[in-house]
PDB file of C-alpha atoms in Angstrom:
ATOM      1  CA  MET A1193     -49.303-102.698 -19.678  1.00 47.00           C
ATOM      2  CA  SER A1194     -52.075-105.885 -18.867  1.00 43.00           C
ATOM      3  CA  ASP A1195     -53.425-107.007 -16.222  1.00 47.00           C
ATOM      4  CA  ALA A1196     -50.959-109.611 -15.922  1.00 48.00           C
ATOM      5  CA  ALA A1197     -48.354-107.663 -15.538  1.00 69.00           C
ATOM      6  CA  GLN A1198     -49.697-105.012 -13.259  1.00 85.00           C
ATOM      7  CA  PRO A1199     -47.079-103.890 -10.319  1.00 89.00           C
ATOM      8  CA  THR A1200     -47.999-105.199  -7.205  1.00 93.00           C
ATOM      9  CA  ALA A1201     -48.920-102.725  -4.510  1.00 94.00           C
ATOM     10  CA  ALA A1202     -45.458-103.663  -2.662  1.00 94.00           C
ATOM     11  CA  GLU A1203     -43.411-102.146  -5.940  1.00 94.00           C
ATOM     12  CA  VAL A1204     -46.159 -99.382  -5.999  1.00 94.00           C
ATOM     13  CA  ARG A1205     -44.495 -98.343  -1.967  1.00 95.00           C
ATOM     14  CA  ALA A1206     -41.132 -99.783  -3.213  1.00 95.00           C
ATOM     15  CA  ALA A1207     -40.885 -96.699  -6.081  1.00 94.00           C
ATOM     16  CA  ALA A1208     -42.344 -94.436  -3.253  1.00 94.00           C
ATOM     17  CA  GLU A1209     -40.215 -94.834  -1.510  1.00 95.00           C
ATOM     18  CA  ALA A1210     -37.119 -94.591  -3.932  1.00 94.00           C
ATOM     19  CA  VAL A1211     -38.677 -90.968  -5.208  1.00 93.00           C
ATOM     20  CA  LYS A1212     -38.118 -90.464  -1.227  1.00 95.00           C
ATOM     21  CA  VAL A1213     -34.548 -91.594  -0.918  1.00 95.00           C
ATOM     22  CA  ALA A1214     -33.802 -89.247  -4.283  1.00 93.00           C
ATOM     23  CA  LEU A1215     -35.301 -86.216  -3.573  1.00 94.00           C
ATOM     24  CA  ASP A1216     -33.589 -86.870   0.182  1.00 95.00           C
ATOM     25  CA  ARG A1217     -30.138 -87.447  -2.226  1.00 94.00           C
ATOM     26  CA  HIS A1218     -31.243 -83.809  -4.281  1.00 93.00           C
ATOM     27  CA  LEU A1219     -31.219 -81.753  -1.401  1.00 95.00           C
ATOM     28  CA  ALA A1220     -27.924 -82.120   0.079  1.00 95.00           C
ATOM     29  CA  ALA A1221     -26.409 -82.658  -3.534  1.00 93.00           C
ATOM     30  CA  VAL A1222     -28.031 -78.755  -3.771  1.00 93.00           C
ATOM     31  CA  GLU A1223     -27.159 -77.690  -0.003  1.00 94.00           C
ATOM     32  CA  HIS A1224     -23.101 -79.454  -0.619  1.00 93.00           C
ATOM     33  CA  ARG A1225     -22.990 -77.688  -4.602  1.00 90.00           C
ATOM     34  CA  THR A1226     -19.817 -76.320  -5.824  1.00 90.00           C
ATOM     35  CA  GLY A1227     -20.828 -74.743  -8.195  1.00 84.00           C
ATOM     36  CA  GLU A1228     -23.589 -73.891 -11.046  1.00 79.00           C
ATOM     37  CA  ASP A1229     -22.648 -77.000 -12.400  1.00 79.00           C
ATOM     38  CA  ASP A1230     -21.860 -78.972  -9.406  1.00 86.00           C
ATOM     39  CA  PRO A1231     -22.189 -82.679 -11.158  1.00 87.00           C
ATOM     40  CA  ALA A1232     -23.706 -84.298  -8.677  1.00 91.00           C
ATOM     41  CA  VAL A1233     -26.395 -81.954  -8.445  1.00 89.00           C
ATOM     42  CA  SER A1234     -27.112 -82.655 -12.723  1.00 86.00           C
ATOM     43  CA  ASP A1235     -26.658 -86.709 -11.037  1.00 89.00           C
ATOM     44  CA  ALA A1236     -28.989 -86.132  -8.190  1.00 91.00           C
ATOM     45  CA  PHE A1237     -31.315 -84.392 -10.483  1.00 89.00           C
ATOM     46  CA  ASN A1238     -31.222 -87.337 -13.081  1.00 87.00           C
ATOM     47  CA  ALA A1239     -31.887 -89.891 -10.337  1.00 90.00           C
ATOM     48  CA  LEU A1240     -34.714 -88.046  -9.294  1.00 90.00           C
ATOM     49  CA  ALA A1241     -36.315 -87.796 -12.503  1.00 87.00           C
ATOM     50  CA  VAL A1242     -35.871 -91.738 -12.585  1.00 89.00           C
ATOM     51  CA  ALA A1243     -37.741 -92.229 -10.193  1.00 91.00           C
ATOM     52  CA  ALA A1244     -40.520 -89.966  -9.990  1.00 90.00           C
ATOM     53  CA  GLU A1245     -40.770 -91.509 -13.563  1.00 88.00           C
ATOM     54  CA  VAL A1246     -41.222 -94.578 -12.339  1.00 91.00           C
ATOM     55  CA  TYR A1247     -43.396 -94.264  -9.255  1.00 92.00           C
ATOM     56  CA  ASP A1248     -45.679 -91.935 -11.764  1.00 89.00           C
ATOM     57  CA  GLU A1249     -45.517 -95.538 -14.053  1.00 88.00           C
ATOM     58  CA  ARG A1250     -46.043 -97.682 -11.403  1.00 92.00           C
ATOM     59  CA  LEU A1251     -49.088 -95.964  -9.311  1.00 91.00           C
ATOM     60  CA  TYR A1252     -51.104 -95.166 -13.033  1.00 88.00           C
ATOM     61  CA  HIS A1253     -51.054 -98.656 -13.363  1.00 89.00           C
ATOM     62  CA  ARG A1254     -51.506-100.231 -10.315  1.00 91.00           C
ATOM     63  CA  TYR A1255     -54.130 -97.412  -9.342  1.00 91.00           C
ATOM     64  CA  ASP A1256     -55.162 -95.930 -12.402  1.00 88.00           C
ATOM     65  CA  GLU A1257     -53.516 -92.465 -10.639  1.00 88.00           C
ATOM     66  CA  VAL A1258     -50.767 -89.801 -11.475  1.00 83.00           C
ATOM     67  CA  THR A1259     -48.499 -88.077  -9.641  1.00 85.00           C
ATOM     68  CA  PRO A1260     -49.814 -83.928  -9.919  1.00 79.00           C
ATOM     69  CA  PHE A1261     -46.154 -82.905 -10.618  1.00 72.00           C
ATOM     70  CA  GLU A1262     -43.599 -83.933 -13.734  1.00 65.00           C
ATOM     71  CA  ILE A1263     -39.569 -82.916 -13.620  1.00 58.00           C
ATOM     72  CA  PRO A1264     -38.883 -81.626 -17.252  1.00 55.00           C
ATOM     73  CA  ASP A1265     -35.936 -83.423 -18.857  1.00 54.00           C
ATOM     74  CA  PRO A1266     -33.149 -80.515 -19.006  1.00 47.00           C
ATOM     75  CA  ASP A1267     -32.650 -81.393 -22.536  1.00 47.00           C
ATOM     76  CA  ASP A1268     -36.015 -80.394 -24.102  1.00 53.00           C
ATOM     77  CA  SER A1269     -35.931 -76.586 -22.103  1.00 60.00           C
ATOM     78  CA  LEU A1270     -36.705 -74.222 -23.811  1.00 73.00           C
ATOM     79  CA  PRO A1271     -34.415 -71.490 -24.884  1.00 82.00           C
ATOM     80  CA  PRO A1272     -35.013 -68.194 -22.481  1.00 85.00           C
ATOM     81  CA  TYR A1273     -37.997 -66.315 -23.755  1.00 87.00           C
ATOM     82  CA  THR A1274     -37.622 -63.630 -25.794  1.00 89.00           C
ATOM     83  CA  GLY A1275     -41.009 -62.346 -26.707  1.00 88.00           C
ATOM     84  CA  PRO A1276     -43.797 -59.601 -26.051  1.00 90.00           C
ATOM     85  CA  GLU A1277     -44.194 -59.152 -21.981  1.00 89.00           C
ATOM     86  CA  GLU A1278     -47.724 -58.530 -22.574  1.00 90.00           C
ATOM     87  CA  PRO A1279     -48.719 -60.495 -26.226  1.00 92.00           C
ATOM     88  CA  ASN A1280     -51.595 -59.025 -28.349  1.00 94.00           C
ATOM     89  CA  ALA A1281     -51.274 -62.025 -30.305  1.00 94.00           C
ATOM     90  CA  LEU A1282     -50.387 -65.961 -29.775  1.00 93.00           C
ATOM     91  CA  SER A1283     -49.991 -68.890 -32.175  1.00 93.00           C
ATOM     92  CA  VAL A1284     -50.468 -73.028 -31.284  1.00 93.00           C
ATOM     93  CA  LEU A1285     -48.523 -75.407 -32.976  1.00 93.00           C
ATOM     94  CA  ILE A1286     -48.818 -78.791 -32.711  1.00 93.00           C
ATOM     95  CA  ARG A1287     -47.443 -81.896 -33.617  1.00 92.00           C
ATOM     96  CA  ARG A1288     -49.161 -85.075 -33.596  1.00 94.00           C
ATOM     97  CA  ASP A1289     -47.011 -88.219 -35.187  1.00 95.00           C
ATOM     98  CA  TYR A1290     -48.739 -91.909 -36.087  1.00 96.00           C
ATOM     99  CA  ALA A1291     -48.235 -94.747 -37.325  1.00 95.00           C
ATOM    100  CA  VAL A1292     -50.316 -96.506 -39.971  1.00 96.00           C
ATOM    101  CA  ALA A1293     -50.166 -99.697 -37.696  1.00 95.00           C
ATOM    102  CA  GLU A1294     -53.636-101.572 -39.620  1.00 95.00           C
ATOM    103  CA  PRO A1295     -53.397-100.488 -42.942  1.00 93.00           C
ATOM    104  CA  GLN A1296     -56.540-102.275 -43.952  1.00 93.00           C
ATOM    105  CA  ARG A1297     -58.717-101.073 -40.589  1.00 93.00           C
ATOM    106  CA  LEU A1298     -57.858 -97.467 -42.509  1.00 94.00           C
ATOM    107  CA  LEU A1299     -58.850 -98.368 -46.109  1.00 92.00           C
ATOM    108  CA  ALA A1300     -62.328 -99.529 -44.291  1.00 92.00           C
ATOM    109  CA  GLN A1301     -62.978 -96.478 -42.308  1.00 92.00           C
ATOM    110  CA  ALA A1302     -62.014 -94.034 -44.921  1.00 91.00           C
ATOM    111  CA  GLN A1303     -64.743 -96.301 -47.422  1.00 89.00           C
ATOM    112  CA  ARG A1304     -67.248 -96.574 -44.601  1.00 89.00           C
ATOM    113  CA  ILE A1305     -67.072 -92.270 -44.570  1.00 87.00           C
ATOM    114  CA  ALA A1306     -66.926 -92.176 -48.467  1.00 83.00           C
ATOM    115  CA  ASP A1307     -69.898 -94.906 -48.860  1.00 82.00           C
ATOM    116  CA  VAL A1308     -72.501 -92.693 -45.810  1.00 82.00           C
ATOM    117  CA  GLU A1309     -71.697 -89.517 -47.881  1.00 74.00           C
ATOM    118  CA  GLY A1310     -72.196 -91.367 -51.074  1.00 68.00           C
ATOM    119  CA  GLU A1311     -69.323 -89.059 -53.402  1.00 56.00           C
ATOM    120  CA  GLY A1312     -69.146 -91.530 -56.052  1.00 52.00           C
ATOM    121  CA  ASP A1313     -65.619 -91.180 -57.533  1.00 53.00           C
ATOM    122  CA  ARG A1314     -64.443 -90.373 -54.066  1.00 51.00           C
ATOM    123  CA  GLY A1315     -65.765 -93.207 -52.465  1.00 49.00           C
ATOM    124  CA  ALA A1316     -64.160 -95.510 -55.079  1.00 53.00           C
ATOM    125  CA  ILE A1317     -61.249 -95.000 -54.512  1.00 58.00           C
ATOM    126  CA  ALA A1318     -61.178 -93.893 -50.766  1.00 63.00           C
ATOM    127  CA  GLY A1319     -60.365 -97.557 -49.655  1.00 59.00           C
ATOM    128  CA  GLY A1320     -57.652 -98.117 -52.737  1.00 76.00           C
ATOM    129  CA  SER A1321     -54.596 -96.253 -51.156  1.00 88.00           C
ATOM    130  CA  VAL A1322     -53.622 -94.882 -47.401  1.00 93.00           C
ATOM    131  CA  HIS A1323     -52.654 -91.743 -49.332  1.00 91.00           C
ATOM    132  CA  ALA A1324     -56.169 -91.535 -50.149  1.00 89.00           C
ATOM    133  CA  ALA A1325     -57.809 -93.251 -46.985  1.00 92.00           C
ATOM    134  CA  LEU A1326     -55.982 -90.532 -45.154  1.00 93.00           C
ATOM    135  CA  GLY A1327     -57.243 -87.293 -47.166  1.00 91.00           C
ATOM    136  CA  VAL A1328     -60.900 -88.784 -46.237  1.00 90.00           C
ATOM    137  CA  LEU A1329     -60.172 -89.237 -42.597  1.00 93.00           C
ATOM    138  CA  PHE A1330     -58.708 -86.239 -42.081  1.00 93.00           C
ATOM    139  CA  GLY A1331     -61.351 -84.277 -44.374  1.00 91.00           C
ATOM    140  CA  GLU A1332     -63.748 -85.911 -42.390  1.00 93.00           C
ATOM    141  CA  TYR A1333     -62.602 -85.351 -38.875  1.00 94.00           C
ATOM    142  CA  GLU A1334     -61.059 -83.031 -35.817  1.00 94.00           C
ATOM    143  CA  PRO A1335     -57.496 -83.803 -35.012  1.00 92.00           C
ATOM    144  CA  ASP A1336     -58.883 -84.055 -31.758  1.00 92.00           C
ATOM    145  CA  GLU A1337     -61.180 -86.810 -32.256  1.00 94.00           C
ATOM    146  CA  ILE A1338     -58.171 -88.424 -34.606  1.00 94.00           C
ATOM    147  CA  ALA A1339     -56.278 -88.466 -31.625  1.00 92.00           C
ATOM    148  CA  SER A1340     -59.482 -89.877 -29.279  1.00 91.00           C
ATOM    149  CA  ARG A1341     -60.091 -92.565 -31.784  1.00 93.00           C
ATOM    150  CA  HIS A1342     -56.928 -93.134 -32.985  1.00 94.00           C
ATOM    151  CA  LYS A1343     -57.139 -97.014 -32.556  1.00 93.00           C
ATOM    152  CA  GLU A1344     -60.340 -97.408 -34.492  1.00 94.00           C
ATOM    153  CA  PHE A1345     -58.791 -95.800 -37.827  1.00 95.00           C
ATOM    154  CA  GLY A1346     -56.381 -98.464 -37.590  1.00 95.00           C
ATOM    155  CA  LEU A1347     -53.300 -95.964 -36.515  1.00 96.00           C
ATOM    156  CA  GLU A1348     -50.784 -95.820 -33.238  1.00 94.00           C
ATOM    157  CA  GLU A1349     -49.794 -92.867 -31.664  1.00 91.00           C
ATOM    158  CA  GLY A1350     -46.397 -91.796 -31.371  1.00 91.00           C
ATOM    159  CA  ASP A1351     -44.966 -88.367 -29.601  1.00 89.00           C
ATOM    160  CA  SER A1352     -46.588 -85.336 -29.815  1.00 90.00           C
ATOM    161  CA  THR A1353     -46.378 -81.822 -28.907  1.00 89.00           C
ATOM    162  CA  LEU A1354     -47.773 -78.079 -28.333  1.00 91.00           C
ATOM    163  CA  TRP A1355     -46.125 -75.339 -28.518  1.00 92.00           C
ATOM    164  CA  VAL A1356     -48.054 -71.838 -27.314  1.00 93.00           C
ATOM    165  CA  ALA A1357     -46.187 -68.944 -29.084  1.00 93.00           C
ATOM    166  CA  ALA A1358     -46.607 -65.268 -28.511  1.00 93.00           C
ATOM    167  CA  ALA A1359     -46.910 -62.124 -30.597  1.00 90.00           C
ATOM    168  CA  ASP A1360     -47.288 -58.484 -30.861  1.00 90.00           C
ATOM    169  CA  ASP A1361     -49.841 -58.715 -33.729  1.00 92.00           C
ATOM    170  CA  LEU A1362     -51.790 -61.153 -35.827  1.00 91.00           C
ATOM    171  CA  PRO A1363     -50.071 -62.128 -39.183  1.00 90.00           C
ATOM    172  CA  GLU A1364     -51.586 -60.500 -42.140  1.00 92.00           C
ATOM    173  CA  PRO A1365     -54.594 -63.126 -43.629  1.00 93.00           C
ATOM    174  CA  GLY A1366     -52.617 -65.523 -45.951  1.00 93.00           C
ATOM    175  CA  GLU A1367     -49.621 -64.113 -44.889  1.00 92.00           C
ATOM    176  CA  TRP A1368     -48.043 -67.463 -43.845  1.00 91.00           C
ATOM    177  CA  LEU A1369     -50.358 -70.290 -45.421  1.00 91.00           C
ATOM    178  CA  SER A1370     -47.402 -70.966 -47.848  1.00 92.00           C
ATOM    179  CA  ALA A1371     -45.096 -71.789 -45.127  1.00 91.00           C
ATOM    180  CA  PRO A1372     -46.722 -72.238 -41.644  1.00 90.00           C
ATOM    181  CA  PHE A1373     -44.515 -74.009 -40.097  1.00 86.00           C
ATOM    182  CA  ASP A1374     -41.239 -72.065 -41.024  1.00 86.00           C
ATOM    183  CA  HIS A1375     -41.108 -69.130 -38.725  1.00 79.00           C
ATOM    184  CA  ALA A1376     -41.555 -70.763 -35.107  1.00 84.00           C
ATOM    185  CA  ASP A1377     -39.489 -69.594 -32.918  1.00 88.00           C
ATOM    186  CA  PRO A1378     -38.906 -71.616 -29.704  1.00 89.00           C
ATOM    187  CA  GLN A1379     -38.101 -68.019 -28.159  1.00 90.00           C
ATOM    188  CA  GLN A1380     -41.337 -66.994 -28.563  1.00 91.00           C
ATOM    189  CA  VAL A1381     -43.158 -69.990 -26.909  1.00 92.00           C
ATOM    190  CA  VAL A1382     -44.809 -68.998 -23.692  1.00 90.00           C
ATOM    191  CA  CYS A1383     -45.831 -72.592 -22.947  1.00 88.00           C
ATOM    192  CA  ARG A1384     -44.818 -75.863 -24.246  1.00 86.00           C
ATOM    193  CA  PHE A1385     -46.714 -79.683 -23.986  1.00 85.00           C
ATOM    194  CA  ASP A1386     -44.900 -82.710 -25.026  1.00 83.00           C
ATOM    195  CA  VAL A1387     -46.034 -86.560 -24.687  1.00 82.00           C
ATOM    196  CA  SER A1388     -43.630 -88.890 -25.641  1.00 78.00           C
ATOM    197  CA  ALA A1389     -42.990 -92.354 -24.657  1.00 69.00           C
ATOM    198  CA  VAL A1390     -39.148 -91.711 -24.076  1.00 63.00           C
ATOM    199  CA  PHE A1391     -38.795 -94.972 -21.562  1.00 48.00           C
ATOM    200  CA  ASP A1392     -40.215 -97.993 -21.790  1.00 50.00           C
ATOM    201  CA  GLU A1393     -41.901 -99.845 -18.656  1.00 50.00           C
ATOM    202  CA  ASP A1394     -38.512-101.957 -19.071  1.00 51.00           C
ATOM    203  CA  ASP A1395     -35.957 -99.237 -19.045  1.00 52.00           C
ATOM    204  CA  LEU A1396     -38.013 -97.654 -15.897  1.00 53.00           C
ATOM    205  CA  ASP A1397     -38.134-101.342 -14.014  1.00 56.00           C
ATOM    206  CA  ALA A1398     -33.748-101.218 -14.550  1.00 59.00           C
ATOM    207  CA  ASP A1399     -33.976 -97.711 -13.550  1.00 55.00           C
ATOM    208  CA  LEU A1400     -35.393 -98.364 -10.010  1.00 57.00           C
ATOM    209  CA  ASP A1401     -33.335-101.724  -9.826  1.00 61.00           C
ATOM    210  CA  ASP A1402     -29.660 -99.695 -10.036  1.00 61.00           C
ATOM    211  CA  LEU A1403     -31.574 -96.791  -7.431  1.00 57.00           C
ATOM    212  CA  GLU A1404     -32.318-100.006  -5.079  1.00 58.00           C
ATOM    213  CA  GLU A1405     -29.153-101.249  -5.125  1.00 61.00           C
ATOM    214  CA  GLN A1406     -27.586 -98.289  -4.596  1.00 57.00           C
ATOM    215  CA  ASP A1407     -29.665 -98.030  -1.353  1.00 56.00           C
ATOM    216  CA  ALA A1408     -29.004-101.291  -0.097  1.00 55.00           C
TER     217      ALA A1408
END
């Protein structure tokens, strides 16, 4: 969000008030629920999630602060855990998506890396195709460094997720290398962390407007 589009202090406060209203409605719905699948509770939960998301966005863009809580999306929840109670091993599964937003920047960076290392034939092709440039880039830098410098390499972040899965024992060396992602079992996942632009700012503002209209 540019400086010109920053929310005002009044807009941040309005978003905070909307969270308070949504909390009261959620509690009231829970107190008067008619069963496990009461739609009033589900609606109140979703309204609270929207209000909290709007507040978090506006708080961040105005004051560079965030809230200490996150309301999970029920559609993204993990199935019940069935892994070992006391894990002796774990697997960390990471996926990060990128768009090649600026191919020429990516090619130039790959060429620079190859030139610095003086790799002859590799340097000649590094800046010739996106395929070759990606190989040079990810061969040179750790994934975490690429994540922190992605714009420098002409990449644009998409969704990302990290799963921590438990196991009784480590697999045998080389056992899964031919198909490393085939055996990811959601029921073995202890915790997960997702980053996604699920809502864009226009959607958040529209959702807050809806909540404010309900209060009127």
